[in-house]
Tab-separated table of N, CA and C in Angstrom:
chain	number	residue	atom	x	y	z
P	1	GLU	N	58.701	87.967	-32.873
P	1	GLU	CA	58.507	86.577	-32.518
P	1	GLU	C	59.877	85.925	-32.334
P	2	ALA	N	60.036	85.176	-31.252
P	2	ALA	CA	61.316	84.538	-30.930
P	2	ALA	C	61.548	83.299	-31.782
P	3	GLN	N	62.794	83.077	-32.126
P	3	GLN	CA	63.146	81.905	-32.920
P	3	GLN	C	63.154	80.634	-32.070
P	4	TYR	N	63.505	80.755	-30.793
P	4	TYR	CA	63.599	79.602	-29.909
P	4	TYR	C	62.688	79.789	-28.696
P	5	ALA	N	62.106	78.686	-28.273
P	5	ALA	CA	61.304	78.708	-27.048
P	5	ALA	C	62.189	78.276	-25.890
P	6	VAL	N	62.076	78.961	-24.771
P	6	VAL	CA	62.853	78.635	-23.587
P	6	VAL	C	61.874	78.288	-22.478
P	7	SER	N	62.117	77.159	-21.818
P	7	SER	CA	61.255	76.799	-20.697
P	7	SER	C	62.128	76.625	-19.461
P	8	THR	N	61.537	76.852	-18.309
P	8	THR	CA	62.252	76.691	-17.044
P	8	THR	C	61.412	75.842	-16.116
P	9	GLN	N	62.074	75.300	-15.109
P	9	GLN	CA	61.388	74.502	-14.116
P	9	GLN	C	61.964	74.860	-12.761
P	10	VAL	N	61.112	75.014	-11.778
P	10	VAL	CA	61.539	75.405	-10.446
P	10	VAL	C	60.911	74.462	-9.435
P	11	VAL	N	61.702	74.054	-8.454
P	11	VAL	CA	61.184	73.274	-7.342
P	11	VAL	C	61.409	74.101	-6.083
P	12	ALA	N	60.325	74.524	-5.436
P	12	ALA	CA	60.422	75.276	-4.192
P	12	ALA	C	60.566	74.274	-3.049
P	13	THR	N	61.470	74.528	-2.134
P	13	THR	CA	61.692	73.614	-1.022
P	13	THR	C	61.358	74.299	0.293
P	14	ASP	N	61.188	73.475	1.311
P	14	ASP	CA	60.901	73.995	2.649
P	14	ASP	C	62.124	74.697	3.218
P	15	ASN	N	61.918	75.456	4.292
P	15	ASN	CA	63.033	76.105	4.984
P	15	ASN	C	63.699	75.073	5.884
P	16	PHE	N	64.741	74.417	5.354
P	16	PHE	CA	65.371	73.330	6.073
P	16	PHE	C	66.245	73.798	7.228
P	17	ASP	N	66.489	75.086	7.337
P	17	ASP	CA	67.263	75.595	8.470
P	17	ASP	C	66.516	75.385	9.785
P	18	LEU	N	65.196	75.204	9.698
P	18	LEU	CA	64.390	75.017	10.899
P	18	LEU	C	64.430	73.581	11.412
P	19	ILE	N	64.984	72.652	10.623
P	19	ILE	CA	65.006	71.236	10.985
P	19	ILE	C	66.457	70.786	11.097
P	20	ASP	N	66.818	70.158	12.223
P	20	ASP	CA	68.177	69.630	12.304
P	20	ASP	C	68.258	68.300	11.555
P	21	ASP	N	69.469	67.909	11.194
P	21	ASP	CA	69.669	66.717	10.366
P	21	ASP	C	69.125	65.444	11.009
P	22	ILE	N	69.190	65.347	12.307
P	22	ILE	CA	68.780	64.119	12.997
P	22	ILE	C	67.267	63.935	12.942
P	23	SER	N	66.510	65.002	13.070
P	23	SER	CA	65.052	64.861	13.112
P	23	SER	C	64.383	65.104	11.764
P	24	ALA	N	65.139	65.287	10.708
P	24	ALA	CA	64.567	65.575	9.387
P	24	ALA	C	63.844	64.356	8.822
P	25	PRO	N	62.833	64.582	7.987
P	25	PRO	CA	62.195	63.456	7.298
P	25	PRO	C	63.135	62.902	6.239
P	26	ARG	N	62.942	61.611	5.866
P	26	ARG	CA	63.783	60.998	4.844
P	26	ARG	C	62.928	60.064	3.991
P	27	ALA	N	62.868	60.354	2.700
P	27	ALA	CA	62.082	59.542	1.767
P	27	ALA	C	62.946	58.396	1.246
P	28	ASP	N	62.607	57.176	1.640
P	28	ASP	CA	63.303	55.983	1.169
P	28	ASP	C	62.380	55.261	0.182
P	29	ILE	N	62.805	55.174	-1.075
P	29	ILE	CA	62.011	54.521	-2.104
P	29	ILE	C	62.573	53.125	-2.337
P	30	SER	N	61.711	52.114	-2.289
P	30	SER	CA	62.183	50.728	-2.358
P	30	SER	C	62.723	50.351	-3.732
P	31	LYS	N	62.126	50.848	-4.815
P	31	LYS	CA	62.593	50.571	-6.178
P	31	LYS	C	62.620	51.875	-6.953
P	32	ASN	N	63.774	52.230	-7.515
P	32	ASN	CA	63.869	53.435	-8.333
P	32	ASN	C	63.669	53.148	-9.808
P	33	ILE	N	63.649	51.869	-10.171
P	33	ILE	CA	63.449	51.471	-11.561
P	33	ILE	C	62.289	50.488	-11.616
P	34	ILE	N	61.327	50.773	-12.474
P	34	ILE	CA	60.198	49.869	-12.680
P	34	ILE	C	60.243	49.396	-14.121
P	35	LYS	N	60.446	48.089	-14.287
P	35	LYS	CA	60.509	47.489	-15.619
P	35	LYS	C	59.227	46.703	-15.861
P	36	PHE	N	58.449	47.169	-16.828
P	36	PHE	CA	57.237	46.441	-17.196
P	36	PHE	C	57.563	45.269	-18.126
P	37	GLY	N	58.742	45.302	-18.746
P	37	GLY	CA	59.133	44.239	-19.672
P	37	GLY	C	58.346	44.322	-20.965
P	38	ASP	N	58.090	43.170	-21.596
P	38	ASP	CA	57.302	43.123	-22.836
P	38	ASP	C	55.825	43.300	-22.501
P	39	VAL	N	55.211	44.306	-23.109
P	39	VAL	CA	53.779	44.553	-22.915
P	39	VAL	C	53.102	44.632	-24.279
P	40	LYS	N	51.922	44.072	-24.365
P	40	LYS	CA	51.159	44.096	-25.614
P	40	LYS	C	50.181	45.261	-25.586
P	41	VAL	N	49.934	45.825	-26.750
P	41	VAL	CA	48.975	46.925	-26.856
P	41	VAL	C	47.613	46.461	-26.344
P	42	SER	N	47.285	45.204	-26.589
P	42	SER	CA	45.986	44.675	-26.153
P	42	SER	C	45.871	44.567	-24.625
P	43	ASN	N	46.990	44.665	-23.914
P	43	ASN	CA	46.947	44.628	-22.444
P	43	ASN	C	46.229	45.843	-21.862
P	44	GLY	N	46.195	46.938	-22.617
P	44	GLY	CA	45.558	48.150	-22.110
P	44	GLY	C	46.428	48.827	-21.074
P	45	VAL	N	46.027	48.745	-19.812
P	45	VAL	CA	46.759	49.394	-18.727
P	45	VAL	C	47.445	48.322	-17.881
P	46	CYS	N	48.734	48.505	-17.631
P	46	CYS	CA	49.525	47.597	-16.782
P	46	CYS	C	49.879	48.341	-15.496
P	47	TYR	N	50.032	47.583	-14.427
P	47	TYR	CA	50.315	48.190	-13.124
P	47	TYR	C	51.567	47.595	-12.497
P	48	ALA	N	52.292	48.432	-11.772
P	48	ALA	CA	53.437	48.018	-10.958
P	48	ALA	C	53.453	48.949	-9.749
P	49	SER	N	54.277	48.616	-8.781
P	49	SER	CA	54.301	49.475	-7.593
P	49	SER	C	55.691	49.534	-6.993
P	50	THR	N	55.863	50.536	-6.153
P	50	THR	CA	57.067	50.697	-5.358
P	50	THR	C	56.628	51.258	-4.009
P	51	GLY	N	57.481	51.165	-3.040
P	51	GLY	CA	57.127	51.654	-1.715
P	51	GLY	C	57.924	52.889	-1.340
P	52	VAL	N	57.305	53.731	-0.529
P	52	VAL	CA	57.987	54.888	0.043
P	52	VAL	C	57.851	54.784	1.559
P	53	THR	N	58.992	54.883	2.242
P	53	THR	CA	59.021	54.822	3.697
P	53	THR	C	59.662	56.097	4.220
P	54	ASN	N	59.111	56.619	5.307
P	54	ASN	CA	59.728	57.756	5.973
P	54	ASN	C	60.762	57.206	6.945
P	55	GLY	N	62.032	57.285	6.547
P	55	GLY	CA	63.119	56.801	7.393
P	55	GLY	C	63.646	57.849	8.346
P	56	GLY	N	62.994	58.991	8.408
P	56	GLY	CA	63.436	60.068	9.293
P	56	GLY	C	62.629	60.118	10.569
P	57	ALA	N	62.812	61.207	11.315
P	57	ALA	CA	62.154	61.352	12.611
P	57	ALA	C	61.085	62.431	12.622
P	58	SER	N	60.798	63.039	11.463
P	58	SER	CA	59.750	64.051	11.339
P	58	SER	C	58.784	63.609	10.257
P	59	PRO	N	57.589	64.164	10.227
P	59	PRO	CA	56.636	63.786	9.181
P	59	PRO	C	57.178	64.082	7.777
P	60	LEU	N	56.998	63.124	6.877
P	60	LEU	CA	57.383	63.264	5.471
P	60	LEU	C	56.138	63.626	4.679
P	61	ILE	N	56.230	64.694	3.906
P	61	ILE	CA	55.099	65.135	3.092
P	61	ILE	C	55.430	64.911	1.627
P	62	ILE	N	54.581	64.157	0.935
P	62	ILE	CA	54.740	63.985	-0.505
P	62	ILE	C	54.023	65.156	-1.154
P	63	ARG	N	54.792	66.057	-1.739
P	63	ARG	CA	54.243	67.284	-2.308
P	63	ARG	C	53.559	67.053	-3.654
P	64	ARG	N	54.215	66.211	-4.490
P	64	ARG	CA	53.711	66.053	-5.852
P	64	ARG	C	54.400	64.870	-6.512
P	65	ALA	N	53.733	64.281	-7.485
P	65	ALA	CA	54.333	63.262	-8.344
P	65	ALA	C	54.070	63.686	-9.784
P	66	GLU	N	55.139	63.830	-10.567
P	66	GLU	CA	55.021	64.313	-11.947
P	66	GLU	C	55.554	63.259	-12.902
P	67	ALA	N	54.789	62.952	-13.946
P	67	ALA	CA	55.214	61.983	-14.953
P	67	ALA	C	55.679	62.714	-16.206
P	68	SER	N	56.705	62.144	-16.861
P	68	SER	CA	57.250	62.756	-18.077
P	68	SER	C	56.473	62.355	-19.327
P	69	SER	N	55.535	61.428	-19.198
P	69	SER	CA	54.764	60.946	-20.340
P	69	SER	C	53.300	60.810	-19.931
P	70	GLU	N	52.418	61.082	-20.871
P	70	GLU	CA	50.986	60.920	-20.590
P	70	GLU	C	50.584	59.461	-20.500
P	71	ALA	N	51.467	58.559	-20.929
P	71	ALA	CA	51.179	57.126	-20.857
P	71	ALA	C	51.379	56.579	-19.440
P	72	VAL	N	51.956	57.382	-18.550
P	72	VAL	CA	52.273	56.927	-17.191
P	72	VAL	C	51.509	57.776	-16.178
P	73	ARG	N	50.911	57.105	-15.212
P	73	ARG	CA	50.256	57.788	-14.095
P	73	ARG	C	50.796	57.227	-12.788
P	74	CYS	N	50.872	58.081	-11.813
P	74	CYS	CA	51.335	57.679	-10.485
P	74	CYS	C	50.190	57.920	-9.513
P	75	GLU	N	49.759	56.869	-8.862
P	75	GLU	CA	48.599	56.946	-7.988
P	75	GLU	C	49.011	57.284	-6.551
P	76	VAL	N	49.410	58.523	-6.341
P	76	VAL	CA	49.723	58.987	-4.985
P	76	VAL	C	49.135	60.386	-4.849
P	77	MET	N	48.529	60.641	-3.721
P	77	MET	CA	47.873	61.927	-3.496
P	77	MET	C	48.880	62.967	-3.017
P	78	ALA	N	48.872	64.131	-3.667
P	78	ALA	CA	49.707	65.235	-3.206
P	78	ALA	C	49.249	65.616	-1.797
P	79	GLY	N	50.194	65.879	-0.936
P	79	GLY	CA	49.871	66.233	0.442
P	79	GLY	C	49.825	65.033	1.376
P	80	THR	N	50.072	63.833	0.848
P	80	THR	CA	50.116	62.645	1.698
P	80	THR	C	51.239	62.813	2.717
P	81	THR	N	50.934	62.575	3.977
P	81	THR	CA	51.915	62.725	5.050
P	81	THR	C	52.183	61.376	5.696
P	82	LEU	N	53.469	61.053	5.831
P	82	LEU	CA	53.872	59.797	6.470
P	82	LEU	C	54.564	60.099	7.795
P	83	ALA	N	54.114	59.443	8.836
P	83	ALA	CA	54.770	59.556	10.139
P	83	ALA	C	56.117	58.831	10.068
P	84	PRO	N	57.022	59.087	11.001
P	84	PRO	CA	58.295	58.362	11.010
P	84	PRO	C	58.068	56.846	10.984
P	85	GLU	N	58.828	56.156	10.111
P	85	GLU	CA	58.772	54.702	9.888
P	85	GLU	C	57.489	54.227	9.202
P	86	GLU	N	56.601	55.114	8.835
P	86	GLU	CA	55.382	54.724	8.108
P	86	GLU	C	55.714	54.545	6.627
P	87	SER	N	55.016	53.624	5.969
P	87	SER	CA	55.239	53.334	4.548
P	87	SER	C	53.921	53.368	3.785
P	88	ILE	N	54.037	53.670	2.495
P	88	ILE	CA	52.891	53.550	1.600
P	88	ILE	C	53.371	52.890	0.310
P	89	GLU	N	52.412	52.349	-0.421
P	89	GLU	CA	52.700	51.779	-1.728
P	89	GLU	C	52.263	52.792	-2.785
P	90	ILE	N	53.142	53.050	-3.736
P	90	ILE	CA	52.816	53.935	-4.853
P	90	ILE	C	52.576	53.055	-6.071
P	91	VAL	N	51.381	53.160	-6.636
P	91	VAL	CA	51.017	52.372	-7.807
P	91	VAL	C	51.302	53.193	-9.059
P	92	VAL	N	52.002	52.565	-10.007
P	92	VAL	CA	52.318	53.198	-11.285
P	92	VAL	C	51.508	52.484	-12.362
P	93	ALA	N	50.757	53.251	-13.134
P	93	ALA	CA	49.943	52.698	-14.212
P	93	ALA	C	50.549	53.093	-15.556
P	94	LEU	N	50.706	52.105	-16.444
P	94	LEU	CA	51.215	52.341	-17.789
P	94	LEU	C	50.103	52.022	-18.772
P	95	ASP	N	49.611	53.050	-19.479
P	95	ASP	CA	48.584	52.871	-20.500
P	95	ASP	C	49.290	52.598	-21.819
P	96	VAL	N	49.387	51.335	-22.170
P	96	VAL	CA	50.158	50.920	-23.344
P	96	VAL	C	49.598	51.536	-24.621
P	97	ARG	N	48.296	51.726	-24.681
P	97	ARG	CA	47.672	52.306	-25.883
P	97	ARG	C	48.083	53.751	-26.116
P	98	SER	N	48.549	54.440	-25.072
P	98	SER	CA	48.944	55.847	-25.190
P	98	SER	C	50.385	56.037	-25.644
P	99	ILE	N	51.129	54.957	-25.756
P	99	ILE	CA	52.525	55.066	-26.170
P	99	ILE	C	52.560	55.281	-27.678
P	100	GLU	N	53.126	56.405	-28.092
P	100	GLU	CA	53.125	56.775	-29.509
P	100	GLU	C	54.168	56.005	-30.309
P	101	ARG	N	55.398	55.959	-29.840
P	101	ARG	CA	56.490	55.302	-30.567
P	101	ARG	C	56.574	53.854	-30.114
P	102	ARG	N	56.040	52.947	-30.912
P	102	ARG	CA	56.031	51.531	-30.533
P	102	ARG	C	57.167	50.752	-31.176
P	103	ASP	N	57.988	51.429	-31.970
P	103	ASP	CA	59.086	50.758	-32.662
P	103	ASP	C	60.395	50.812	-31.878
P	104	GLU	N	60.368	51.366	-30.687
P	104	GLU	CA	61.565	51.439	-29.850
P	104	GLU	C	61.156	51.278	-28.389
P	105	PRO	N	62.091	50.916	-27.505
P	105	PRO	CA	61.746	50.749	-26.088
P	105	PRO	C	61.165	52.045	-25.505
P	106	PHE	N	60.173	51.882	-24.650
P	106	PHE	CA	59.531	53.021	-23.994
P	106	PHE	C	60.284	53.343	-22.702
P	107	ALA	N	60.548	54.612	-22.492
P	107	ALA	CA	61.194	55.073	-21.262
P	107	ALA	C	60.511	56.344	-20.791
P	108	ALA	N	60.261	56.428	-19.492
P	108	ALA	CA	59.644	57.615	-18.897
P	108	ALA	C	60.196	57.774	-17.484
P	109	ARG	N	59.864	58.898	-16.870
P	109	ARG	CA	60.288	59.187	-15.502
P	109	ARG	C	59.101	59.703	-14.703
P	110	ILE	N	59.132	59.401	-13.426
P	110	ILE	CA	58.197	60.004	-12.479
P	110	ILE	C	59.047	60.676	-11.417
P	111	ARG	N	58.822	61.955	-11.204
P	111	ARG	CA	59.530	62.684	-10.155
P	111	ARG	C	58.630	62.776	-8.935
P	112	ILE	N	59.167	62.362	-7.796
P	112	ILE	CA	58.424	62.455	-6.546
P	112	ILE	C	59.076	63.552	-5.720
P	113	ILE	N	58.289	64.566	-5.395
P	113	ILE	CA	58.789	65.734	-4.675
P	113	ILE	C	58.261	65.679	-3.246
P	114	THR	N	59.189	65.745	-2.286
P	114	THR	CA	58.843	65.642	-0.868
P	114	THR	C	59.514	66.764	-0.075
P	115	ASN	N	59.323	66.727	1.218
P	115	ASN	CA	60.010	67.681	2.092
P	115	ASN	C	61.282	67.083	2.703
P	116	ASP	N	61.841	66.054	2.069
P	116	ASP	CA	63.128	65.481	2.483
P	116	ASP	C	64.214	66.519	2.181
P	117	PRO	N	64.930	67.013	3.186
P	117	PRO	CA	65.903	68.085	2.936
P	117	PRO	C	67.138	67.630	2.149
P	118	ILE	N	67.488	66.354	2.206
P	118	ILE	CA	68.657	65.853	1.499
P	118	ILE	C	68.319	65.551	0.039
P	119	ARG	N	67.179	64.904	-0.195
P	119	ARG	CA	66.739	64.546	-1.551
P	119	ARG	C	65.281	64.959	-1.738
P	120	PRO	N	65.028	66.245	-1.948
P	120	PRO	CA	63.635	66.695	-2.076
P	120	PRO	C	62.954	66.210	-3.356
P	121	MET	N	63.750	65.825	-4.351
P	121	MET	CA	63.167	65.345	-5.608
P	121	MET	C	63.867	64.042	-5.989
P	122	GLN	N	63.101	62.958	-6.074
P	122	GLN	CA	63.651	61.667	-6.469
P	122	GLN	C	62.951	61.200	-7.741
P	123	THR	N	63.665	60.417	-8.542
P	123	THR	CA	63.153	60.000	-9.840
P	123	THR	C	62.983	58.496	-9.908
P	124	LEU	N	61.803	58.077	-10.383
P	124	LEU	CA	61.546	56.677	-10.708
P	124	LEU	C	61.694	56.545	-12.209
P	125	ARG	N	62.458	55.584	-12.651
P	125	ARG	CA	62.587	55.343	-14.089
P	125	ARG	C	61.631	54.214	-14.466
P	126	ILE	N	60.921	54.420	-15.574
P	126	ILE	CA	59.928	53.465	-16.052
P	126	ILE	C	60.369	52.964	-17.427
P	127	GLY	N	60.301	51.652	-17.625
P	127	GLY	CA	60.692	51.093	-18.917
P	127	GLY	C	59.740	49.990	-19.359
P	128	ALA	N	59.567	49.864	-20.672
P	128	ALA	CA	58.728	48.811	-21.245
P	128	ALA	C	59.109	48.625	-22.710
P	129	ILE	N	58.802	47.446	-23.240
P	129	ILE	CA	58.966	47.165	-24.658
P	129	ILE	C	57.590	46.797	-25.190
P	130	VAL	N	57.097	47.587	-26.127
P	130	VAL	CA	55.734	47.410	-26.636
P	130	VAL	C	55.759	46.458	-27.830
P	131	THR	N	54.874	45.467	-27.779
P	131	THR	CA	54.704	44.553	-28.890
P	131	THR	C	53.240	44.568	-29.323
P	132	GLU	N	53.013	44.240	-30.554
P	132	GLU	CA	51.630	44.214	-31.074
P	132	GLU	C	50.983	42.952	-30.688
């Protein structure tokens, strides 16, 4: 039996050699930080949003959205495709009741994985202060 557990994480990317820089998709996120501010446990679930725009010239595919905490959900469908200049709103839900440590500020991350060759993985930072 091993004394230490080792975990790894891999992000597979598209073959970007097939796309030139000018026509590549580009994921532009309007807000990289979402601050819920002071939230009460009695609030239940709080919502905020950010936008994603395809600033490139090829279709942008949102592969996946991963949250670092079970208290955070990201309402975007894997496989969502945006045409050039098309935008969508990504809704972030914070379930205040699921936050275990209420004696310190809450911080989490959501990773959005796309077929953007320059930034295939972008991070949204989520913050809140839980009060009773």
